[in-house]
Short mmCIF file of C-alpha atoms and ligand atoms in Angstrom, two decimals:
data_model
loop_
_atom_site.label_atom_id
_atom_site.label_comp_id
_atom_site.label_asym_id
_atom_site.label_seq_id
_atom_site.Cartn_x
_atom_site.Cartn_y
_atom_site.Cartn_z
CA MET A 1 142.86 -37.70 71.23
CA ALA A 2 143.97 -36.79 67.67
CA VAL A 3 145.28 -39.87 65.92
CA THR A 4 147.91 -39.00 63.34
CA ALA A 5 149.17 -41.18 60.51
CA GLN A 6 152.71 -40.95 61.95
CA THR A 7 151.69 -42.45 65.32
CA THR A 8 153.78 -45.55 65.97
CA LYS A 9 151.44 -48.33 66.97
CA LEU A 10 152.07 -49.76 70.39
CA ASP A 11 152.47 -53.49 70.85
CA ALA A 12 150.20 -54.27 73.80
CA ARG A 13 151.19 -57.93 73.82
CA LYS A 14 154.85 -56.98 74.20
CA LEU A 15 154.09 -54.34 76.84
CA ARG A 16 152.18 -56.87 78.94
CA ALA A 17 155.47 -58.60 79.67
CA ASP A 18 156.34 -55.50 81.76
CA PHE A 19 153.35 -56.12 84.07
CA PRO A 20 153.88 -59.00 86.53
CA ILE A 21 150.17 -59.11 87.40
CA PHE A 22 149.39 -60.80 84.07
CA GLU A 23 151.51 -63.82 85.02
CA GLN A 24 148.64 -65.12 87.16
CA THR A 25 145.34 -66.75 86.32
CA PHE A 26 142.07 -66.05 88.16
CA HIS A 27 139.51 -68.84 88.54
CA GLY A 28 141.83 -70.78 86.23
CA LYS A 29 141.42 -68.23 83.43
CA PRO A 30 143.80 -65.62 82.04
CA LEU A 31 143.07 -62.23 83.56
CA ALA A 32 141.12 -59.84 81.35
CA PHE A 33 141.70 -56.74 83.43
CA LEU A 34 139.13 -54.24 82.18
CA ASP A 35 139.14 -51.92 85.19
CA SER A 36 142.08 -49.62 84.52
CA ALA A 37 139.93 -46.50 84.99
CA ALA A 38 139.69 -47.47 88.68
CA SER A 39 143.45 -47.99 88.91
CA SER A 40 146.03 -49.16 86.41
CA GLN A 41 148.37 -52.13 86.74
CA LYS A 42 152.06 -51.52 87.43
CA PRO A 43 155.08 -52.11 85.19
CA ARG A 44 158.30 -53.62 86.55
CA GLN A 45 160.20 -50.45 85.62
CA MET A 46 158.14 -48.45 88.13
CA LEU A 47 158.34 -51.14 90.84
CA ASP A 48 162.12 -51.41 90.36
CA ALA A 49 162.58 -47.64 90.66
CA MET A 50 160.77 -47.62 94.02
CA ARG A 51 162.75 -50.61 95.30
CA GLU A 52 166.04 -49.02 94.22
CA PHE A 53 165.13 -45.76 95.94
CA TYR A 54 164.34 -47.57 99.20
CA GLU A 55 167.53 -49.63 98.92
CA THR A 56 169.96 -46.86 97.95
CA SER A 57 168.57 -43.35 98.45
CA TYR A 58 166.00 -43.38 101.24
CA ALA A 59 165.94 -40.64 103.88
CA ASN A 60 163.50 -37.88 104.79
CA VAL A 61 163.57 -34.98 102.33
CA HIS A 62 164.12 -31.23 102.76
CA ARG A 63 165.44 -31.75 106.29
CA GLY A 64 168.80 -33.52 106.49
CA VAL A 65 172.10 -31.95 105.38
CA TYR A 66 173.83 -35.31 104.91
CA GLN A 67 174.48 -36.79 101.48
CA LEU A 68 171.77 -39.43 101.65
CA ALA A 69 169.07 -36.89 102.53
CA GLU A 70 170.24 -34.66 99.71
CA ARG A 71 169.99 -37.58 97.31
CA ALA A 72 166.43 -38.30 98.45
CA THR A 73 165.50 -34.61 98.12
CA ALA A 74 166.95 -34.52 94.61
CA ALA A 75 164.84 -37.57 93.70
CA LEU A 76 161.65 -35.90 95.00
CA GLU A 77 162.37 -32.65 93.20
CA GLY A 78 163.35 -34.56 90.04
CA SER A 79 159.91 -36.14 90.14
CA ARG A 80 158.27 -32.73 90.51
CA GLU A 81 160.13 -31.61 87.39
CA LYS A 82 158.85 -34.73 85.55
CA VAL A 83 155.27 -33.84 86.48
CA ARG A 84 155.85 -30.24 85.40
CA GLU A 85 157.10 -31.47 82.05
CA LEU A 86 154.22 -33.95 81.71
CA LEU A 87 151.67 -31.17 82.14
CA ASN A 88 153.74 -28.50 80.35
CA ALA A 89 153.37 -26.36 83.47
CA PRO A 90 155.34 -23.11 83.40
CA ALA A 91 157.15 -23.77 86.72
CA ALA A 92 157.88 -26.73 89.00
CA ARG A 93 156.92 -24.70 92.09
CA GLU A 94 153.33 -24.70 90.75
CA VAL A 95 153.22 -28.52 91.04
CA ILE A 96 152.05 -29.70 94.46
CA PHE A 97 152.26 -33.33 95.48
CA VAL A 98 149.10 -34.67 97.09
CA ARG A 99 147.82 -38.17 97.85
CA ASN A 100 145.53 -38.32 94.81
CA ALA A 101 143.33 -36.20 92.53
CA THR A 102 140.63 -36.09 95.22
CA GLU A 103 143.00 -34.42 97.67
CA GLY A 104 144.17 -32.03 94.95
CA LEU A 105 140.62 -30.97 94.15
CA ASN A 106 139.80 -30.56 97.85
CA LEU A 107 142.92 -28.43 98.23
CA VAL A 108 141.64 -26.06 95.55
CA ALA A 109 138.05 -26.05 96.81
CA TYR A 110 139.13 -25.25 100.38
CA ALA A 111 142.18 -23.08 99.91
CA TRP A 112 140.77 -21.06 97.00
CA GLY A 113 137.03 -21.42 97.63
CA LEU A 114 136.85 -20.42 101.29
CA ASN A 115 138.34 -16.98 100.64
CA ASN A 116 136.94 -16.29 97.19
CA LEU A 117 133.30 -17.42 97.25
CA GLY A 118 130.30 -15.76 98.80
CA PRO A 119 126.61 -14.89 98.34
CA GLY A 120 125.75 -13.95 94.74
CA ASP A 121 128.54 -16.15 93.34
CA ILE A 122 127.91 -19.24 91.24
CA VAL A 123 129.92 -22.45 91.37
CA LEU A 124 129.31 -24.44 88.19
CA VAL A 125 130.03 -28.16 87.87
CA THR A 126 128.57 -30.68 85.41
CA GLU A 127 126.16 -33.56 85.53
CA LEU A 128 129.02 -35.79 84.35
CA GLU A 129 131.37 -34.99 87.20
CA HIS A 130 133.06 -37.52 89.47
CA HIS A 131 132.13 -36.87 93.12
CA SER A 132 135.71 -35.69 93.73
CA ASN A 133 135.10 -32.60 91.60
CA TRP A 134 131.46 -32.21 92.63
CA VAL A 135 131.08 -32.79 96.37
CA PRO A 136 133.90 -30.43 97.49
CA TRP A 137 132.34 -27.63 95.41
CA GLN A 138 128.82 -28.31 96.63
CA TYR A 139 130.13 -28.26 100.20
CA MET A 140 132.16 -25.09 99.67
CA ALA A 141 129.21 -23.33 98.03
CA LYS A 142 127.04 -24.21 101.03
CA LYS A 143 129.69 -23.05 103.47
CA THR A 144 130.23 -19.70 101.77
CA GLY A 145 126.65 -18.90 100.68
CA ALA A 146 127.48 -19.25 96.97
CA GLU A 147 125.02 -20.92 94.62
CA PHE A 148 125.85 -24.41 93.34
CA ARG A 149 124.74 -25.15 89.76
CA MET A 150 125.17 -28.02 87.33
CA LEU A 151 125.61 -27.94 83.54
CA PRO A 152 123.34 -30.64 82.04
CA LEU A 153 124.21 -33.38 79.55
CA ASP A 154 122.60 -34.00 76.18
CA GLU A 155 121.21 -37.35 75.06
CA HIS A 156 124.67 -38.56 73.88
CA GLY A 157 126.21 -38.06 77.31
CA GLU A 158 128.02 -34.88 76.21
CA LEU A 159 127.87 -31.51 77.91
CA ASP A 160 125.11 -29.26 76.61
CA LEU A 161 127.10 -26.13 75.87
CA GLY A 162 123.88 -24.43 74.73
CA ALA A 163 122.81 -24.40 78.38
CA LEU A 164 125.89 -22.50 79.57
CA ASP A 165 124.42 -19.02 79.49
CA GLU A 166 121.31 -20.17 81.33
CA ALA A 167 123.59 -21.74 83.97
CA ALA A 168 125.16 -18.31 84.52
CA ASP A 169 121.88 -16.42 84.60
CA GLY A 170 121.39 -13.93 87.43
CA GLY A 171 124.66 -14.54 89.23
CA ASN A 172 128.39 -14.10 89.13
CA VAL A 173 130.12 -17.29 87.93
CA LYS A 174 133.28 -17.57 90.02
CA VAL A 175 134.41 -21.13 89.36
CA VAL A 176 133.77 -23.73 86.67
CA ALA A 177 134.91 -27.25 87.60
CA THR A 178 134.82 -30.08 85.07
CA GLY A 179 136.71 -33.20 84.12
CA LEU A 180 138.62 -33.59 80.87
CA VAL A 181 137.49 -37.22 80.48
CA SER A 182 134.45 -38.76 82.17
CA ASN A 183 135.23 -41.88 84.19
CA SER A 184 131.72 -43.27 83.59
CA LEU A 185 131.00 -42.55 79.94
CA GLY A 186 134.46 -41.84 78.58
CA THR A 187 133.20 -38.52 77.17
CA ILE A 188 136.03 -36.15 76.25
CA ASN A 189 134.86 -32.71 77.34
CA PRO A 190 135.58 -29.54 75.32
CA VAL A 191 137.66 -28.05 78.11
CA GLU A 192 139.28 -25.29 75.99
CA LYS A 193 135.79 -23.93 75.12
CA LEU A 194 134.67 -24.13 78.72
CA VAL A 195 137.83 -22.37 79.90
CA ALA A 196 137.26 -19.54 77.39
CA TRP A 197 133.66 -19.21 78.58
CA ALA A 198 134.72 -19.19 82.25
CA HIS A 199 137.46 -16.63 81.69
CA GLU A 200 135.11 -14.31 79.75
CA ARG A 201 133.13 -14.11 82.99
CA GLY A 202 136.17 -13.68 85.21
CA ALA A 203 135.76 -17.19 86.67
CA ILE A 204 138.56 -19.66 87.32
CA PHE A 205 138.54 -23.09 85.69
CA VAL A 206 139.39 -26.22 87.68
CA CYS A 207 140.15 -29.29 85.56
CA ASP A 208 139.96 -32.84 86.85
CA ALA A 209 142.39 -34.70 84.59
CA ALA A 210 142.43 -37.96 86.60
CA GLN A 211 141.04 -39.92 83.63
CA ALA A 212 142.84 -37.94 80.94
CA ALA A 213 146.49 -37.80 82.04
CA PRO A 214 147.02 -41.60 81.85
CA HIS A 215 145.86 -41.72 78.25
CA MET A 216 146.57 -38.51 76.34
CA THR A 217 148.76 -35.44 76.30
CA VAL A 218 147.53 -32.98 78.92
CA ASP A 219 148.96 -29.50 78.50
CA VAL A 220 147.83 -26.97 81.09
CA GLN A 221 148.97 -24.05 78.94
CA ALA A 222 147.10 -25.30 75.86
CA LEU A 223 143.98 -25.99 77.94
CA GLY A 224 144.27 -22.58 79.58
CA CYS A 225 142.87 -23.84 82.88
CA ASP A 226 143.79 -22.42 86.31
CA PHE A 227 144.08 -25.63 88.34
CA LEU A 228 144.39 -29.26 87.27
CA ALA A 229 144.54 -32.47 89.30
CA ILE A 230 145.87 -35.97 88.49
CA SER A 231 146.40 -39.29 90.31
CA GLY A 232 149.59 -41.35 89.92
CA HIS A 233 147.92 -44.72 90.49
CA LYS A 234 145.77 -44.43 87.35
CA MET A 235 148.85 -43.95 85.16
CA CYS A 236 151.15 -46.87 86.03
CA GLY A 237 152.39 -45.12 89.18
CA PRO A 238 152.01 -46.18 92.81
CA SER A 239 149.00 -45.44 94.97
CA GLY A 240 149.36 -42.60 97.48
CA ILE A 241 150.61 -39.88 95.15
CA GLY A 242 149.00 -37.40 92.80
CA ALA A 243 149.58 -33.82 91.87
CA VAL A 244 147.66 -30.61 91.60
CA TRP A 245 148.95 -27.85 89.37
CA GLY A 246 147.84 -24.25 89.88
CA ARG A 247 148.83 -20.88 88.48
CA ALA A 248 151.50 -19.38 90.75
CA GLU A 249 149.65 -16.06 91.07
CA LEU A 250 146.58 -17.88 92.43
CA LEU A 251 148.52 -20.30 94.66
CA GLU A 252 150.51 -17.44 96.16
CA ARG A 253 147.35 -15.63 97.22
CA MET A 254 145.81 -18.75 98.77
CA GLU A 255 145.92 -19.83 102.41
CA PRO A 256 147.43 -23.28 103.06
CA PHE A 257 145.20 -26.35 103.06
CA LEU A 258 147.00 -28.58 105.58
CA LEU A 259 149.06 -27.21 108.46
CA GLY A 260 152.09 -28.58 110.32
CA GLY A 261 155.67 -29.52 109.56
CA HIS A 262 157.58 -28.34 106.50
CA MET A 263 154.98 -25.85 105.19
CA ILE A 264 156.03 -22.94 107.42
CA ARG A 265 158.52 -20.09 107.23
CA SER A 266 158.49 -19.17 110.93
CA VAL A 267 156.44 -20.30 113.91
CA ARG A 268 156.03 -17.97 116.89
CA PHE A 269 153.49 -17.80 119.68
CA GLU A 270 152.13 -14.62 118.05
CA GLY A 271 151.62 -16.28 114.68
CA THR A 272 152.95 -18.51 111.92
CA THR A 273 154.03 -17.55 108.40
CA TRP A 274 154.00 -19.85 105.41
CA GLY A 275 156.80 -21.25 103.27
CA GLU A 276 157.27 -20.62 99.56
CA LEU A 277 155.51 -22.60 96.84
CA PRO A 278 155.16 -25.53 96.59
CA HIS A 279 156.08 -26.17 100.24
CA LYS A 280 153.24 -24.03 101.62
CA PHE A 281 150.86 -26.77 100.39
CA GLU A 282 152.97 -29.81 101.33
CA ALA A 283 152.62 -30.26 105.09
CA GLY A 284 154.35 -33.26 106.66
CA THR A 285 156.71 -35.86 105.24
CA ALA A 286 156.38 -36.10 101.47
CA PRO A 287 155.45 -39.31 99.61
CA MET A 288 159.09 -39.72 98.59
CA ALA A 289 159.26 -43.26 97.27
CA GLU A 290 155.88 -42.75 95.63
CA ALA A 291 157.24 -39.67 93.87
CA VAL A 292 160.13 -41.74 92.54
CA GLY A 293 157.66 -44.38 91.31
CA PHE A 294 155.50 -41.66 89.76
CA ALA A 295 158.50 -40.28 87.86
CA ALA A 296 159.38 -43.76 86.60
CA ALA A 297 155.77 -44.26 85.48
CA ILE A 298 155.86 -40.97 83.57
CA ASP A 299 159.11 -42.07 81.87
CA TYR A 300 157.48 -45.38 81.02
CA LEU A 301 154.45 -43.66 79.44
CA HIS A 302 156.66 -41.23 77.51
CA GLY A 303 158.66 -44.21 76.25
CA ILE A 304 155.48 -45.61 74.66
CA GLY A 305 154.12 -42.21 73.61
CA PHE A 306 150.76 -40.67 74.50
CA ASP A 307 149.65 -40.57 70.84
CA ALA A 308 150.26 -44.31 70.57
CA ILE A 309 148.37 -44.95 73.84
CA SER A 310 145.39 -42.83 72.70
CA ALA A 311 145.34 -44.51 69.27
CA HIS A 312 145.44 -47.99 70.82
CA GLU A 313 142.59 -47.21 73.21
CA HIS A 314 140.60 -45.61 70.45
CA GLU A 315 140.83 -48.83 68.41
CA LEU A 316 139.83 -50.86 71.47
CA VAL A 317 136.82 -48.72 72.31
CA SER A 318 135.56 -48.89 68.69
CA TYR A 319 135.99 -52.65 68.75
CA ALA A 320 134.26 -52.94 72.13
CA LEU A 321 131.27 -50.85 71.03
CA ASP A 322 130.90 -53.02 67.89
CA ARG A 323 131.18 -56.28 69.80
CA LEU A 324 128.85 -55.19 72.61
CA ALA A 325 126.25 -54.14 70.01
CA GLU A 326 126.04 -57.85 69.04
CA VAL A 327 124.84 -58.83 72.52
CA PRO A 328 121.03 -58.84 72.72
CA GLY A 329 119.60 -56.89 75.66
CA LEU A 330 122.69 -54.78 76.22
CA THR A 331 122.48 -50.98 76.47
CA THR A 332 125.63 -48.87 76.22
CA TYR A 333 125.82 -45.26 77.38
CA GLY A 334 127.83 -42.33 76.12
CA PRO A 335 129.05 -40.74 72.90
CA PRO A 336 130.29 -42.48 69.71
CA ALA A 337 133.78 -43.96 69.68
CA ASP A 338 135.42 -40.97 68.00
CA ARG A 339 134.42 -38.69 70.87
CA ARG A 340 135.27 -40.90 73.81
CA ALA A 341 138.26 -42.36 75.64
CA GLY A 342 138.71 -46.08 76.37
CA ILE A 343 135.72 -46.49 78.68
CA VAL A 344 132.36 -48.19 78.04
CA SER A 345 129.49 -48.24 80.53
CA PHE A 346 126.60 -50.59 79.93
CA ASN A 347 123.63 -52.36 81.42
CA PHE A 348 122.47 -55.83 80.54
CA ASP A 349 118.73 -56.57 80.46
CA ASP A 350 117.52 -56.02 84.00
CA ILE A 351 120.38 -57.97 85.57
CA HIS A 352 121.97 -56.04 88.41
CA PRO A 353 125.47 -54.84 87.44
CA HIS A 354 126.96 -56.48 90.54
CA ASP A 355 125.59 -59.86 89.43
CA VAL A 356 126.99 -59.34 85.94
CA ALA A 357 130.42 -58.42 87.34
CA GLN A 358 130.45 -61.38 89.71
CA ILE A 359 129.70 -63.91 86.99
CA LEU A 360 132.27 -62.28 84.72
CA ASP A 361 134.84 -62.63 87.49
CA LEU A 362 134.42 -66.40 87.30
CA GLU A 363 135.40 -66.07 83.63
CA GLY A 364 138.56 -64.16 84.55
CA VAL A 365 137.06 -60.81 83.49
CA ALA A 366 137.50 -57.88 85.91
CA ILE A 367 135.13 -54.96 85.32
CA ARG A 368 133.66 -52.37 87.66
CA ALA A 369 129.99 -52.31 88.65
CA GLY A 370 128.35 -49.51 90.59
CA HIS A 371 127.70 -45.79 90.38
CA HIS A 372 131.39 -45.03 89.70
CA CYS A 373 131.26 -42.09 92.14
CA CYS A 374 128.89 -40.35 89.71
CA GLN A 375 125.48 -40.49 91.38
CA PRO A 376 124.18 -37.31 89.66
CA LEU A 377 125.01 -38.93 86.30
CA MET A 378 123.30 -42.19 87.29
CA GLN A 379 120.22 -40.15 88.22
CA LYS A 380 120.32 -38.52 84.79
CA LEU A 381 120.59 -41.93 83.08
CA GLY A 382 117.71 -43.20 85.24
CA VAL A 383 119.75 -46.13 86.63
CA ALA A 384 121.21 -46.94 90.03
CA ALA A 385 124.39 -48.40 88.59
CA THR A 386 126.12 -49.59 85.43
CA ASN A 387 128.81 -52.03 84.44
CA ARG A 388 131.98 -50.42 83.16
CA ALA A 389 134.83 -51.82 81.07
CA SER A 390 137.90 -49.64 80.72
CA PHE A 391 141.07 -50.11 78.70
CA TYR A 392 144.72 -49.17 78.84
CA LEU A 393 147.96 -49.60 76.98
CA TYR A 394 148.19 -53.32 77.91
CA THR A 395 144.61 -54.21 76.93
CA LEU A 396 144.20 -56.76 74.11
CA PRO A 397 141.19 -57.13 71.80
CA GLU A 398 140.96 -60.76 73.00
CA GLU A 399 140.09 -59.45 76.44
CA ILE A 400 137.07 -57.71 74.92
CA ASP A 401 136.15 -61.05 73.29
CA GLN A 402 136.51 -62.68 76.72
CA LEU A 403 134.10 -60.04 78.09
CA VAL A 404 131.55 -60.67 75.32
CA ASP A 405 131.78 -64.47 75.76
CA GLY A 406 131.34 -63.93 79.50
CA LEU A 407 128.22 -61.83 78.90
CA HIS A 408 126.67 -64.70 76.92
CA LYS A 409 127.31 -66.91 79.98
CA VAL A 410 125.67 -64.31 82.23
CA LYS A 411 122.62 -64.45 79.94
CA LYS A 412 122.46 -68.25 80.29
CA VAL A 413 122.70 -68.06 84.10
CA PHE A 414 119.81 -65.59 84.24
CA ALA A 415 117.73 -67.23 81.48
N1 C6P B 501 137.78 -42.78 89.66
C1 C6P B 501 136.92 -44.93 89.01
O1 C6P B 501 136.78 -46.13 89.14
P1 C6P B 501 141.39 -40.66 93.24
O2 C6P B 501 140.54 -41.68 93.88
O3 C6P B 501 141.51 -39.42 94.06
O4 C6P B 501 142.69 -41.17 92.76
O5 C6P B 501 140.63 -40.23 91.90
C2 C6P B 501 139.39 -39.61 92.00
C3 C6P B 501 138.82 -39.39 90.66
C4 C6P B 501 138.64 -38.10 90.24
N2 C6P B 501 138.17 -37.83 89.02
C5 C6P B 501 137.86 -38.80 88.16
C6 C6P B 501 137.35 -38.45 86.80
C7 C6P B 501 138.01 -40.14 88.53
O6 C6P B 501 137.68 -41.10 87.69
C8 C6P B 501 138.48 -40.45 89.83
C9 C6P B 501 138.60 -41.86 90.30
C10 C6P B 501 137.80 -44.19 89.97
O7 C6P B 501 136.36 -44.31 88.12
C11 C6P B 501 137.42 -44.47 91.38
S1 C6P B 501 135.82 -43.91 91.77
#
């Protein structure tokens, strides 16, 4: 999230013209879409790439020997190379296409966890984790007899690194699983430090980058992690595709996660052998058009520049925290602006977040209300739910003003 003086500022107003969704009004108001952390809106460039693929290059991949099938296969593999480049992964065969980050994290938990965890081992997650990087590990720990532990948060909503050694006490830490950016508080976690700590103990590090990859440069080699998962739909890509990267030496030793077509080398009555990476982990027909859309989304983001996206969101989150501080009765959660991504969670007096979000909808403001798939975090904060506003490259400061004006209306309704 470093903001350098050379960063070219992005022009969010100009970029919005790429997103057809903003041509509509909702309840007669312009749409202030402040829910990009749930899923981002889609630029025409990505939609056009998918349409063109369906119209000119569509066939099943890795099967046909005819020209059209070869074209489709080249498009899929071209997308894999784009994801490799995005993550600075050493090799494209380490990039596995999955439906979303959740499936990628389950793949790691099952295919690595089942054969590598057992009694006496510790699986360490954090109190900040999204359920997708929490529940699979809790389940796998239970299944294998390993102990499931959680690194606590401090009062700013940041990981308490001072508690790390206590979290490892009396056991053998085998896996540390944390997100790079929290979807609820926007906290940017010190993943490099956590990776170093995990590796000192011989543990692997699993990084959930679902909320980081859309907004900042994510470099698996710089982070030093062992596995990392992302979702295409949060970064201007289509739904139904994500990727999990893993170190080849780990992936090669793992059993497959899903079984069936395409992932095999030979199938005999006596037994089946597995294909090479990445195919061993890609059973069934691939999300081909989605991969093409994902590649176009990555091109689109590179065209803007991740430094410019981070800088823009950083300005927005500072502005949002300042403006929300003017609203009486509003509590925000999480670290100061310089240590968070473009996400703000808040509660408003004792008004239920769903009521707040519903009234805001009438003002054209779309925010998320709920536990954000982070029930352990909600427990820590002592709330059942929060409201959450989240920003992206197309977000305008006026949309934050629209949110604040809407909150004053909410206050009037509940007065
Ligand atoms: N968070 C949100 O509104 P999927 O659904 O598999 O694409 O992404 C799962 C996921 C994993 N990790 C983090 C940090 C996430 O934020 C999410 C998805 C959405 O915050 C839906 S709960």
